[in-house]
mmCIF file of C-alpha atoms in Angstrom:
data_model
loop_
_atom_site.group_PDB
_atom_site.id
_atom_site.type_symbol
_atom_site.label_atom_id
_atom_site.label_comp_id
_atom_site.label_asym_id
_atom_site.label_seq_id
_atom_site.Cartn_x
_atom_site.Cartn_y
_atom_site.Cartn_z
ATOM 1 C CA MET L 229 -15.294 24.693 -44.143
ATOM 2 C CA ARG L 230 -17.578 22.776 -42.183
ATOM 3 C CA GLU L 231 -16.177 19.748 -43.007
ATOM 4 C CA HIS L 232 -12.711 20.583 -41.457
ATOM 5 C CA VAL L 233 -14.567 21.313 -38.244
ATOM 6 C CA HIS L 234 -16.862 18.561 -38.461
ATOM 7 C CA VAL L 235 -13.844 15.406 -38.395
ATOM 8 C CA ALA L 236 -12.007 17.521 -35.931
ATOM 9 C CA ALA L 237 -15.816 17.796 -33.764
ATOM 10 C CA ARG L 238 -15.618 13.455 -34.963
ATOM 11 C CA ARG L 239 -12.000 13.603 -34.231
ATOM 12 C CA ARG L 240 -12.325 15.109 -31.423
ATOM 13 C CA ASP L 241 -15.630 12.944 -29.839
ATOM 14 C CA GLU L 242 -13.551 9.666 -30.514
ATOM 15 C CA ARG L 243 -10.400 10.964 -28.280
ATOM 16 C CA LEU L 244 -12.876 11.213 -25.726
ATOM 17 C CA ALA L 245 -14.592 7.973 -25.562
ATOM 18 C CA LEU L 246 -11.175 6.188 -25.917
ATOM 19 C CA ILE L 247 -10.440 7.642 -22.706
ATOM 20 C CA ARG L 248 -14.316 7.334 -20.901
ATOM 21 C CA LYS L 249 -13.370 3.707 -22.418
ATOM 22 C CA ILE L 250 -9.288 3.645 -20.890
ATOM 23 C CA THR L 251 -10.583 5.078 -17.441
ATOM 24 C CA LEU L 252 -13.706 2.817 -16.649
ATOM 25 C CA TRP L 253 -11.578 0.419 -17.756
ATOM 26 C CA THR L 254 -8.529 0.950 -14.889
ATOM 27 C CA THR L 255 -11.265 1.136 -12.746
ATOM 28 C CA GLY L 256 -13.210 -2.228 -13.436
ATOM 29 C CA VAL L 257 -9.263 -3.795 -12.871
ATOM 30 C CA ALA L 258 -8.643 -1.345 -9.730
ATOM 31 C CA ALA L 259 -11.617 -2.409 -8.381
ATOM 32 C CA ALA L 260 -11.239 -6.207 -9.458
ATOM 33 C CA ALA L 261 -7.576 -6.345 -8.175
ATOM 34 C CA SER L 262 -8.086 -4.390 -4.818
ATOM 35 C CA LEU L 263 -11.038 -7.416 -4.278
ATOM 36 C CA GLY L 264 -8.801 -10.647 -5.594
ATOM 37 C CA LEU L 265 -6.440 -8.895 -3.353
ATOM 38 C CA GLY L 266 -8.266 -9.090 -0.099
ATOM 39 C CA ALA L 267 -8.991 -12.385 -0.461
ATOM 40 C CA ALA L 268 -5.746 -13.429 -1.494
ATOM 41 C CA PHE L 269 -4.078 -11.630 1.717
ATOM 42 C CA ALA L 270 -7.417 -13.632 3.416
ATOM 43 C CA HIS L 271 -6.877 -16.859 2.135
ATOM 44 C CA ALA L 272 -3.216 -16.674 2.958
ATOM 45 C CA ILE L 273 -2.843 -17.096 6.420
ATOM 46 C CA PRO L 274 -2.602 -20.907 7.911
ATOM 47 C CA GLY L 275 -4.903 -21.517 8.837
ATOM 48 C CA HIS L 276 -7.267 -18.804 7.448
ATOM 49 C CA ALA L 277 -10.090 -20.714 5.253
ATOM 50 C CA ALA L 278 -10.800 -23.568 8.611
ATOM 51 C CA SER L 279 -12.271 -21.190 10.456
ATOM 52 C CA THR L 280 -10.651 -21.306 14.248
ATOM 53 C CA ALA L 281 -13.910 -22.272 15.457
ATOM 54 C CA SER L 282 -13.236 -25.703 14.315
ATOM 55 C CA THR L 283 -13.378 -28.309 16.533
ATOM 56 C CA PRO L 284 -10.054 -27.960 19.090
ATOM 57 C CA ARG L 285 -7.824 -30.637 19.762
ATOM 58 C CA PRO L 286 -6.192 -31.535 22.991
ATOM 59 C CA THR L 287 -4.068 -29.812 23.789
ATOM 60 C CA ALA L 288 -1.116 -28.991 26.283
ATOM 61 C CA THR L 289 -1.438 -25.166 25.550
ATOM 62 C CA PRO L 290 -2.506 -23.563 29.449
ATOM 63 C CA SER L 291 -5.655 -22.855 30.155
ATOM 64 C CA VAL L 292 -6.589 -19.309 28.227
ATOM 65 C CA SER L 293 -4.842 -16.339 30.792
ATOM 66 C CA ALA L 294 -3.882 -12.075 30.182
ATOM 67 C CA SER L 295 -0.123 -13.074 29.041
ATOM 68 C CA PRO L 296 0.414 -14.056 25.250
ATOM 69 C CA ALA L 297 3.760 -15.419 26.214
ATOM 70 C CA SER L 298 2.424 -18.257 28.522
ATOM 71 C CA ALA L 299 0.357 -18.450 26.477
ATOM 72 C CA SER L 300 1.873 -19.488 23.701
ATOM 73 C CA SER L 301 4.797 -21.016 24.697
ATOM 74 C CA ALA L 302 4.773 -24.179 25.465
ATOM 75 C CA PRO L 303 4.004 -25.406 22.121
ATOM 76 C CA ALA L 304 0.800 -28.473 21.331
ATOM 77 C CA SER L 305 1.940 -32.189 22.137
ATOM 78 C CA SER L 306 -1.653 -32.768 20.507
ATOM 79 C CA SER L 307 -1.432 -36.086 18.568
ATOM 80 C CA SER L 308 0.236 -34.421 15.486
ATOM 81 C CA ALA L 309 2.694 -35.632 13.958
ATOM 82 C CA ASN L 310 3.746 -32.914 12.393
ATOM 83 C CA PRO L 311 5.839 -30.213 14.883
ATOM 84 C CA SER L 312 5.114 -27.603 12.860
ATOM 85 C CA SER L 313 1.305 -28.187 11.673
ATOM 86 C CA SER L 314 0.429 -28.760 15.637
ATOM 87 C CA ALA L 315 2.929 -25.249 16.766
ATOM 88 C CA SER L 316 0.512 -23.559 14.463
ATOM 89 C CA LYS L 317 -2.353 -24.738 15.334
ATOM 90 C CA SER L 318 -2.388 -24.381 19.296
ATOM 91 C CA ALA L 319 -0.845 -20.907 17.718
ATOM 92 C CA GLN L 320 -3.919 -19.670 16.129
ATOM 93 C CA LEU L 321 -5.172 -21.585 18.947
ATOM 94 C CA ALA L 322 -3.656 -19.764 21.701
ATOM 95 C CA GLN L 323 -3.285 -16.791 20.057
ATOM 96 C CA PRO L 324 -5.748 -15.462 21.264
ATOM 97 C CA ARG L 325 -5.415 -13.976 24.963
ATOM 98 C CA GLN L 326 -8.459 -11.418 25.617
ATOM 99 C CA LEU L 327 -11.975 -11.068 23.995
ATOM 100 C CA PRO L 328 -12.366 -8.448 22.219
ATOM 101 C CA THR L 329 -12.883 -5.171 23.482
ATOM 102 C CA HIS L 330 -13.904 -1.836 21.837
ATOM 103 C CA THR L 331 -10.858 -0.263 21.737
ATOM 104 C CA ALA L 332 -8.476 -2.910 20.707
ATOM 105 C CA ALA L 333 -9.536 -6.431 19.561
ATOM 106 C CA PRO L 334 -7.881 -8.634 19.558
ATOM 107 C CA HIS L 335 -6.587 -10.633 15.877
ATOM 108 C CA ALA L 336 -5.458 -14.800 16.462
ATOM 109 C CA VAL L 337 -2.919 -13.099 13.775
ATOM 110 C CA THR L 338 -1.609 -10.335 14.192
ATOM 111 C CA SER L 339 -2.938 -7.490 11.394
ATOM 112 C CA GLY L 340 -0.629 -4.212 10.025
ATOM 113 C CA GLY L 341 -0.359 -1.777 9.084
ATOM 114 C CA SER L 342 -0.046 -1.279 5.123
ATOM 115 C CA MET U 141 -10.069 -35.674 35.594
ATOM 116 C CA THR U 142 -9.717 -31.249 36.584
ATOM 117 C CA GLY U 143 -7.078 -30.872 34.429
ATOM 118 C CA ALA U 144 -8.560 -32.771 31.332
ATOM 119 C CA ALA U 145 -12.203 -29.969 32.190
ATOM 120 C CA SER U 146 -9.740 -27.629 32.842
ATOM 121 C CA SER U 147 -7.801 -28.462 29.467
ATOM 122 C CA ALA U 148 -11.059 -28.645 27.769
ATOM 123 C CA SER U 149 -12.436 -25.934 28.606
ATOM 124 C CA ALA U 150 -9.176 -23.455 28.530
ATOM 125 C CA ALA U 151 -9.374 -25.070 25.134
ATOM 126 C CA ALA U 152 -13.291 -24.392 23.952
ATOM 127 C CA GLY U 153 -12.584 -20.632 25.976
ATOM 128 C CA GLN U 154 -9.539 -20.106 23.649
ATOM 129 C CA ALA U 155 -11.733 -21.896 20.502
ATOM 130 C CA LEU U 156 -14.359 -19.400 20.904
ATOM 131 C CA VAL U 157 -12.565 -16.400 21.232
ATOM 132 C CA ALA U 158 -9.762 -17.114 17.747
ATOM 133 C CA ALA U 159 -13.656 -17.612 15.935
ATOM 134 C CA THR U 160 -14.610 -14.001 17.292
ATOM 135 C CA SER U 161 -11.357 -12.861 16.781
ATOM 136 C CA GLY U 162 -9.461 -12.914 14.106
ATOM 137 C CA PRO U 163 -8.067 -10.546 10.897
ATOM 138 C CA SER U 164 -10.441 -7.430 10.877
ATOM 139 C CA PRO U 165 -10.939 -7.792 6.797
ATOM 140 C CA LEU U 166 -9.935 -3.937 7.180
ATOM 141 C CA TRP U 167 -7.162 -5.112 7.453
ATOM 142 C CA TYR U 168 -7.030 -7.028 3.919
ATOM 143 C CA ALA U 169 -8.286 -4.134 2.545
ATOM 144 C CA THR U 170 -5.608 -1.703 3.401
ATOM 145 C CA ARG U 171 -3.166 -4.099 2.343
ATOM 146 C CA ALA U 172 -4.924 -4.492 -1.454
ATOM 147 C CA THR U 173 -5.736 -0.837 -1.596
ATOM 148 C CA GLY U 174 -2.302 0.985 -0.498
ATOM 149 C CA VAL U 175 -0.486 -2.464 -3.610
ATOM 150 C CA VAL U 176 -4.073 -0.987 -6.428
ATOM 151 C CA ALA U 177 -3.310 2.464 -5.130
ATOM 152 C CA LEU U 178 0.257 2.420 -5.569
ATOM 153 C CA VAL U 179 0.097 1.562 -9.101
ATOM 154 C CA LEU U 180 -2.782 3.977 -10.502
ATOM 155 C CA LEU U 181 0.447 6.746 -9.083
ATOM 156 C CA THR U 182 3.114 5.153 -10.777
ATOM 157 C CA ILE U 183 0.904 5.097 -13.971
ATOM 158 C CA THR U 184 -0.461 8.812 -13.444
ATOM 159 C CA VAL U 185 3.063 9.901 -12.525
ATOM 160 C CA THR U 186 4.223 8.263 -16.388
ATOM 161 C CA LEU U 187 1.088 9.569 -17.935
ATOM 162 C CA GLY U 188 2.372 13.353 -16.465
ATOM 163 C CA VAL U 189 5.560 12.707 -17.703
ATOM 164 C CA ALA U 190 3.957 11.650 -21.028
ATOM 165 C CA GLY U 191 2.803 14.551 -21.653
ATOM 166 C CA THR U 192 5.473 17.230 -20.154
ATOM 167 C CA ALA U 193 6.862 16.159 -22.735
ATOM 168 C CA ARG U 194 4.793 16.207 -24.963
ATOM 169 C CA PHE U 195 5.395 12.580 -26.415
ATOM 170 C CA SER U 196 2.555 12.292 -28.974
ATOM 171 C CA SER U 197 1.527 8.656 -31.104
ATOM 172 C CA ALA U 198 -1.308 7.583 -32.892
ATOM 173 C CA ALA U 199 -2.348 5.455 -30.025
ATOM 174 C CA MET U 200 -2.178 7.456 -27.554
ATOM 175 C CA PRO U 201 -1.780 11.992 -28.374
ATOM 176 C CA ARG U 202 -2.147 14.352 -26.449
ATOM 177 C CA LEU U 203 -6.133 15.092 -25.747
ATOM 178 C CA VAL U 204 -5.844 11.196 -24.511
ATOM 179 C CA GLN U 205 -2.825 11.526 -22.610
ATOM 180 C CA SER U 206 -4.261 14.379 -21.113
ATOM 181 C CA GLY U 207 -7.373 13.030 -20.217
ATOM 182 C CA LEU U 208 -6.250 9.329 -18.952
ATOM 183 C CA HIS U 209 -3.709 11.541 -16.399
ATOM 184 C CA ARG U 210 -6.566 13.181 -14.946
ATOM 185 C CA ASN U 211 -8.465 10.593 -14.688
ATOM 186 C CA VAL U 212 -6.226 8.702 -13.364
ATOM 187 C CA SER U 213 -5.635 10.503 -10.977
ATOM 188 C CA MET U 214 -8.693 11.606 -9.610
ATOM 189 C CA LEU U 215 -8.844 6.973 -9.416
ATOM 190 C CA SER U 216 -5.825 7.675 -7.604
ATOM 191 C CA VAL U 217 -7.238 9.432 -4.798
ATOM 192 C CA GLY U 218 -9.553 7.246 -4.276
ATOM 193 C CA PHE U 219 -7.633 4.412 -3.641
ATOM 194 C CA VAL U 220 -5.751 6.606 -1.781
ATOM 195 C CA ALA U 221 -8.759 7.409 0.575
ATOM 196 C CA ALA U 222 -10.367 4.166 0.785
ATOM 197 C CA HIS U 223 -7.088 3.231 2.139
ATOM 198 C CA VAL U 224 -6.372 4.979 4.451
ATOM 199 C CA LEU U 225 -10.040 5.108 6.166
ATOM 200 C CA THR U 226 -9.197 1.241 6.032
ATOM 201 C CA ALA U 227 -6.363 1.904 8.312
ATOM 202 C CA VAL U 228 -8.116 4.505 10.814
ATOM 203 C CA LEU U 229 -10.916 2.665 11.005
ATOM 204 C CA ASP U 230 -8.832 -1.394 11.999
ATOM 205 C CA PRO U 231 -9.049 -1.844 15.422
ATOM 206 C CA TYR U 232 -5.634 -3.295 15.562
ATOM 207 C CA ALA U 233 -3.073 -0.462 15.587
ATOM 208 C CA SER U 234 -4.951 2.167 16.522
ATOM 209 C CA ILE U 235 -4.981 4.918 13.543
ATOM 210 C CA ARG U 236 -6.144 8.319 14.765
ATOM 211 C CA LEU U 237 -8.102 10.265 11.339
ATOM 212 C CA THR U 238 -5.768 13.098 12.491
ATOM 213 C CA SER U 239 -3.063 10.447 11.835
ATOM 214 C CA ALA U 240 -3.502 10.445 8.527
ATOM 215 C CA VAL U 241 -3.452 13.385 8.117
ATOM 216 C CA ILE U 242 -0.974 15.321 9.713
ATOM 217 C CA PRO U 243 2.691 13.568 9.591
ATOM 218 C CA PHE U 244 4.648 11.319 11.950
ATOM 219 C CA ARG U 245 1.174 11.836 15.123
ATOM 220 C CA SER U 246 0.376 8.277 15.082
ATOM 221 C CA HIS U 247 2.830 6.255 17.268
ATOM 222 C CA TYR U 248 2.809 2.986 14.783
ATOM 223 C CA ARG U 249 5.557 2.728 12.210
ATOM 224 C CA VAL U 250 6.194 6.499 13.485
ATOM 225 C CA LEU U 251 8.311 7.089 10.650
ATOM 226 C CA TRP U 252 7.151 5.588 7.702
ATOM 227 C CA LEU U 253 3.844 6.537 8.707
ATOM 228 C CA GLY U 254 4.910 9.558 8.720
ATOM 229 C CA LEU U 255 6.083 9.149 5.077
ATOM 230 C CA GLY U 256 2.211 8.238 4.137
ATOM 231 C CA THR U 257 0.573 11.245 5.898
ATOM 232 C CA ILE U 258 3.019 13.248 3.741
ATOM 233 C CA ALA U 259 2.031 11.600 -0.115
ATOM 234 C CA PHE U 260 -1.613 11.605 1.076
ATOM 235 C CA ASP U 261 -1.641 15.669 1.565
ATOM 236 C CA LEU U 262 1.114 15.951 -1.446
ATOM 237 C CA LEU U 263 -1.261 14.295 -3.689
ATOM 238 C CA LEU U 264 -4.370 16.191 -1.714
ATOM 239 C CA ALA U 265 -2.516 19.139 -2.705
ATOM 240 C CA LEU U 266 -2.077 18.614 -6.191
ATOM 241 C CA VAL U 267 -5.607 17.676 -6.549
ATOM 242 C CA LEU U 268 -7.088 20.392 -5.066
ATOM 243 C CA THR U 269 -4.991 23.146 -6.827
ATOM 244 C CA SER U 270 -5.411 21.174 -10.660
ATOM 245 C CA LEU U 271 -8.609 21.490 -9.491
ATOM 246 C CA LEU U 272 -8.986 25.178 -8.798
ATOM 247 C CA ARG U 273 -6.367 25.509 -11.725
ATOM 248 C CA ASN U 274 -8.240 28.852 -13.337
ATOM 249 C CA ARG U 275 -8.500 30.556 -9.962
ATOM 250 C CA LEU U 276 -4.787 30.426 -8.997
ATOM 251 C CA GLY U 277 -3.400 31.140 -12.659
ATOM 252 C CA TYR U 278 -0.675 28.103 -14.245
ATOM 253 C CA ARG U 279 2.356 29.175 -12.597
ATOM 254 C CA ALA U 280 0.919 28.240 -8.657
ATOM 255 C CA TRP U 281 -0.488 24.836 -10.571
ATOM 256 C CA ARG U 282 3.279 24.356 -11.866
ATOM 257 C CA GLY U 283 4.843 25.087 -8.601
ATOM 258 C CA VAL U 284 2.359 22.401 -6.830
ATOM 259 C CA HIS U 285 2.137 20.389 -9.324
ATOM 260 C CA TRP U 286 6.444 19.529 -9.238
ATOM 261 C CA LEU U 287 5.611 18.404 -5.837
ATOM 262 C CA ALA U 288 4.327 15.098 -7.403
ATOM 263 C CA TYR U 289 8.058 13.631 -8.510
ATOM 264 C CA ALA U 290 8.432 14.415 -4.911
ATOM 265 C CA SER U 291 4.761 12.262 -3.528
ATOM 266 C CA TRP U 292 5.389 9.419 -5.815
ATOM 267 C CA PRO U 293 8.667 7.838 -4.000
ATOM 268 C CA ILE U 294 7.145 9.850 -0.106
ATOM 269 C CA ALA U 295 3.992 6.597 -1.460
ATOM 270 C CA LEU U 296 6.511 4.055 -2.251
ATOM 271 C CA TRP U 297 8.720 4.106 1.181
ATOM 272 C CA HIS U 298 5.825 4.448 2.564
ATOM 273 C CA GLY U 299 4.483 1.223 1.168
ATOM 274 C CA LEU U 300 7.849 -0.373 1.708
ATOM 275 C CA GLY U 301 8.582 0.616 5.480
ATOM 276 C CA THR U 302 4.915 0.391 6.623
ATOM 277 C CA GLY U 303 3.718 -3.002 4.715
ATOM 278 C CA THR U 304 2.941 -6.136 6.059
ATOM 279 C CA ASP U 305 4.234 -7.461 2.425
ATOM 280 C CA SER U 306 7.392 -6.072 1.358
ATOM 281 C CA ARG U 307 8.494 -8.965 1.631
ATOM 282 C CA LEU U 308 6.340 -10.669 -1.112
ATOM 283 C CA PRO U 309 8.351 -11.976 -3.883
ATOM 284 C CA TRP U 310 6.183 -10.775 -6.123
ATOM 285 C CA LEU U 311 5.303 -6.984 -4.125
ATOM 286 C CA LEU U 312 9.476 -6.529 -4.746
ATOM 287 C CA LEU U 313 9.026 -7.677 -8.238
ATOM 288 C CA LEU U 314 5.438 -4.882 -8.333
ATOM 289 C CA ASP U 315 7.509 -2.755 -6.661
ATOM 290 C CA ALA U 316 10.332 -2.667 -8.994
ATOM 291 C CA LEU U 317 8.577 -2.485 -11.955
ATOM 292 C CA CYS U 318 6.809 0.748 -10.854
ATOM 293 C CA VAL U 319 10.157 2.625 -10.416
ATOM 294 C CA LEU U 320 10.854 1.357 -13.550
ATOM 295 C CA ALA U 321 8.432 2.824 -14.599
ATOM 296 C CA VAL U 322 8.981 6.031 -13.660
ATOM 297 C CA GLY U 323 12.820 6.630 -13.625
ATOM 298 C CA ALA U 324 12.837 4.995 -17.352
ATOM 299 C CA ALA U 325 9.807 8.404 -17.884
ATOM 300 C CA VAL U 326 11.808 10.774 -16.350
ATOM 301 C CA TYR U 327 14.680 9.446 -17.793
ATOM 302 C CA TRP U 328 13.201 10.303 -21.356
ATOM 303 C CA ARG U 329 11.923 12.841 -20.685
ATOM 304 C CA LEU U 330 15.191 14.798 -19.075
ATOM 305 C CA ARG U 331 16.654 13.820 -22.799
ATOM 306 C CA LEU U 332 14.526 16.018 -23.740
ATOM 307 C CA VAL U 333 16.500 18.943 -21.119
ATOM 308 C CA ARG U 334 19.052 21.178 -22.881
ATOM 309 C CA PRO U 335 22.449 19.283 -22.271
ATOM 310 C CA GLY U 336 23.901 21.454 -19.073
ATOM 311 C CA ARG U 337 23.366 21.646 -15.060
ATOM 312 C CA LEU U 338 19.618 21.412 -14.860
ATOM 313 C CA ARG U 339 19.808 17.999 -16.092
ATOM 314 C CA VAL U 340 22.310 16.652 -14.556
ATOM 315 C CA THR U 341 21.174 17.538 -11.466
ATOM 316 C CA TRP U 342 18.119 16.249 -12.758
ATOM 317 C CA LEU U 343 19.147 13.011 -13.395
ATOM 318 C CA VAL U 344 21.681 12.888 -10.725
ATOM 319 C CA ALA U 345 18.884 12.855 -8.118
ATOM 320 C CA THR U 346 16.983 10.054 -10.304
ATOM 321 C CA ALA U 347 19.429 8.347 -9.519
ATOM 322 C CA ALA U 348 19.991 9.075 -6.403
ATOM 323 C CA ILE U 349 16.741 7.662 -5.357
ATOM 324 C CA ALA U 350 16.680 4.210 -6.970
ATOM 325 C CA VAL U 351 19.265 3.456 -5.771
ATOM 326 C CA ALA U 352 19.298 4.996 -1.986
ATOM 327 C CA THR U 353 15.814 2.288 -2.671
ATOM 328 C CA VAL U 354 16.919 0.016 -3.858
ATOM 329 C CA VAL U 355 19.651 0.224 -0.629
ATOM 330 C CA PHE U 356 16.501 1.445 1.614
ATOM 331 C CA VAL U 357 14.396 -1.475 1.175
ATOM 332 C CA ALA U 358 18.113 -4.326 0.953
ATOM 333 C CA THR U 359 18.812 -3.193 4.462
ATOM 334 C CA GLY U 360 15.692 -2.824 5.699
ATOM 335 C CA PRO U 361 11.734 -4.600 5.539
ATOM 336 C CA LEU U 362 13.895 -7.849 4.517
ATOM 337 C CA GLN U 363 16.303 -7.704 6.881
ATOM 338 C CA PRO U 364 14.851 -9.957 10.042
ATOM 339 C CA GLY U 365 14.174 -7.160 13.432
ATOM 340 C CA TRP U 366 12.100 -4.846 10.950
ATOM 341 C CA ALA U 367 9.249 -4.187 12.555
ATOM 342 C CA ARG U 368 10.995 -3.648 15.990
ATOM 343 C CA ARG U 369 12.937 -1.459 14.016
ATOM 344 C CA ALA U 370 10.124 -0.055 11.755
ATOM 345 C CA GLY U 371 8.665 1.547 15.134
ATOM 346 C CA THR U 372 6.002 -1.316 15.711
ATOM 347 C CA PRO U 373 4.920 -0.866 19.398
ATOM 348 C CA SER U 374 6.245 -2.871 21.667
ATOM 349 C CA ASN U 375 2.713 -4.383 23.290
ATOM 350 C CA LEU U 376 2.249 -5.465 18.535
ATOM 351 C CA LEU U 377 5.197 -7.343 18.875
ATOM 352 C CA ALA U 378 5.160 -9.049 22.353
ATOM 353 C CA SER U 379 1.702 -9.754 21.052
ATOM 354 C CA ALA U 380 3.006 -11.563 17.860
ATOM 355 C CA SER U 381 6.348 -12.146 18.622
ATOM 356 C CA PRO U 382 4.848 -15.896 20.281
ATOM 357 C CA ALA U 383 2.748 -16.735 17.259
ATOM 358 C CA ALA U 384 5.168 -15.934 15.056
ATOM 359 C CA ALA U 385 7.938 -18.207 16.990
ATOM 360 C CA ALA U 386 5.023 -20.961 16.958
ATOM 361 C CA ILE U 387 4.883 -20.445 13.222
ATOM 362 C CA SER U 388 8.300 -19.664 12.296
ATOM 363 C CA PRO U 389 11.683 -19.244 12.994
ATOM 364 C CA SER U 390 11.647 -16.172 10.972
ATOM 365 C CA ALA U 391 8.305 -14.700 11.755
ATOM 366 C CA THR U 392 10.152 -13.942 15.232
ATOM 367 C CA HIS U 393 11.081 -10.299 13.646
ATOM 368 C CA SER U 394 8.178 -9.751 12.792
ATOM 369 C CA SER U 395 4.460 -8.228 13.970
ATOM 370 C CA GLU U 396 2.385 -10.025 11.046
ATOM 371 C CA PRO U 397 3.838 -13.935 11.965
ATOM 372 C CA SER U 398 1.308 -15.386 9.758
ATOM 373 C CA VAL U 399 2.126 -13.593 6.516
ATOM 374 C CA VAL U 400 5.748 -14.354 6.980
ATOM 375 C CA ALA U 401 4.401 -18.232 7.027
ATOM 376 C CA ALA U 402 2.297 -17.065 4.279
ATOM 377 C CA GLY U 403 5.505 -15.278 2.680
ATOM 378 C CA GLY U 404 4.400 -11.697 3.724
ATOM 379 C CA GLN U 405 7.014 -9.972 6.506
#
């Protein structure tokens, strides 16, 4: 009788250990996935890895104004032979429309909800 | 000379502003934790359904299933809480903390964000009643626990409707796998129910939810202009659309132009 109790207790302990092991693995994988996804999202934005604080390109973009449409509507007429890349670069430079405030931080690239 | 100097100073000013203002890391964290939370919820629901079906195997005894179901559900609550917290702290959409518990109060994508709030509330109810199960009694606990069958699809629709990344192919695949996993688990569970009206009703409801999800994705997030139709505030659309037009033609229909350029929504 005692042997059955010991066997059952040992089996239960093994299963509880299995639960703990799988839970820890799941937690680790979930945390790593979150970090990896966050990093992937951050670097998926064109030009994000290349800091926007890099040398500003001489463009025909008008001065910073409160009007986002006017700031970005003029495509870059820079020396870049690739119109899409120059447009994207000018868009990155043109996107900040106003200095960040406490209430709303303007983003060079818009961020959104989940 | 004056024009060159002014344009140079303007470009310098823009670069300075760009360097100090950019996508908030909280935005990336919100998206990442949202995806992980959905996967964890899917695992939780699948394990829960397997438990109700009294599934047991040598590799996965029922004790292990129930223990994992409980632990993974707590883990998913943690990631959902992180998802909510980062969304609230992210200054872009100005989502208030009250919007996290009171549905349809936010001005940002009211319906889809509200669904997320509802799913979060249901999840909280599930967890709290499970922790107080001994005090509540089995019937009350089980009645609330049935809400899990509602919270999961609501969370899925929240992600599809609000999500920045809904159009990413890998995320669509992940969503499809989640739907298949839960759908298969529910279908397998229903096979154990005695044939009759109840079984037919549940089968039809399960199939309807899956079909409705596919139709919604095809006619909603995958279509141009979804950001506007989803209820993104006009000021956010206005700030996004010129940059979107500069990057990609399709980005004019999204409030996240750079993500569109990278393959997102």
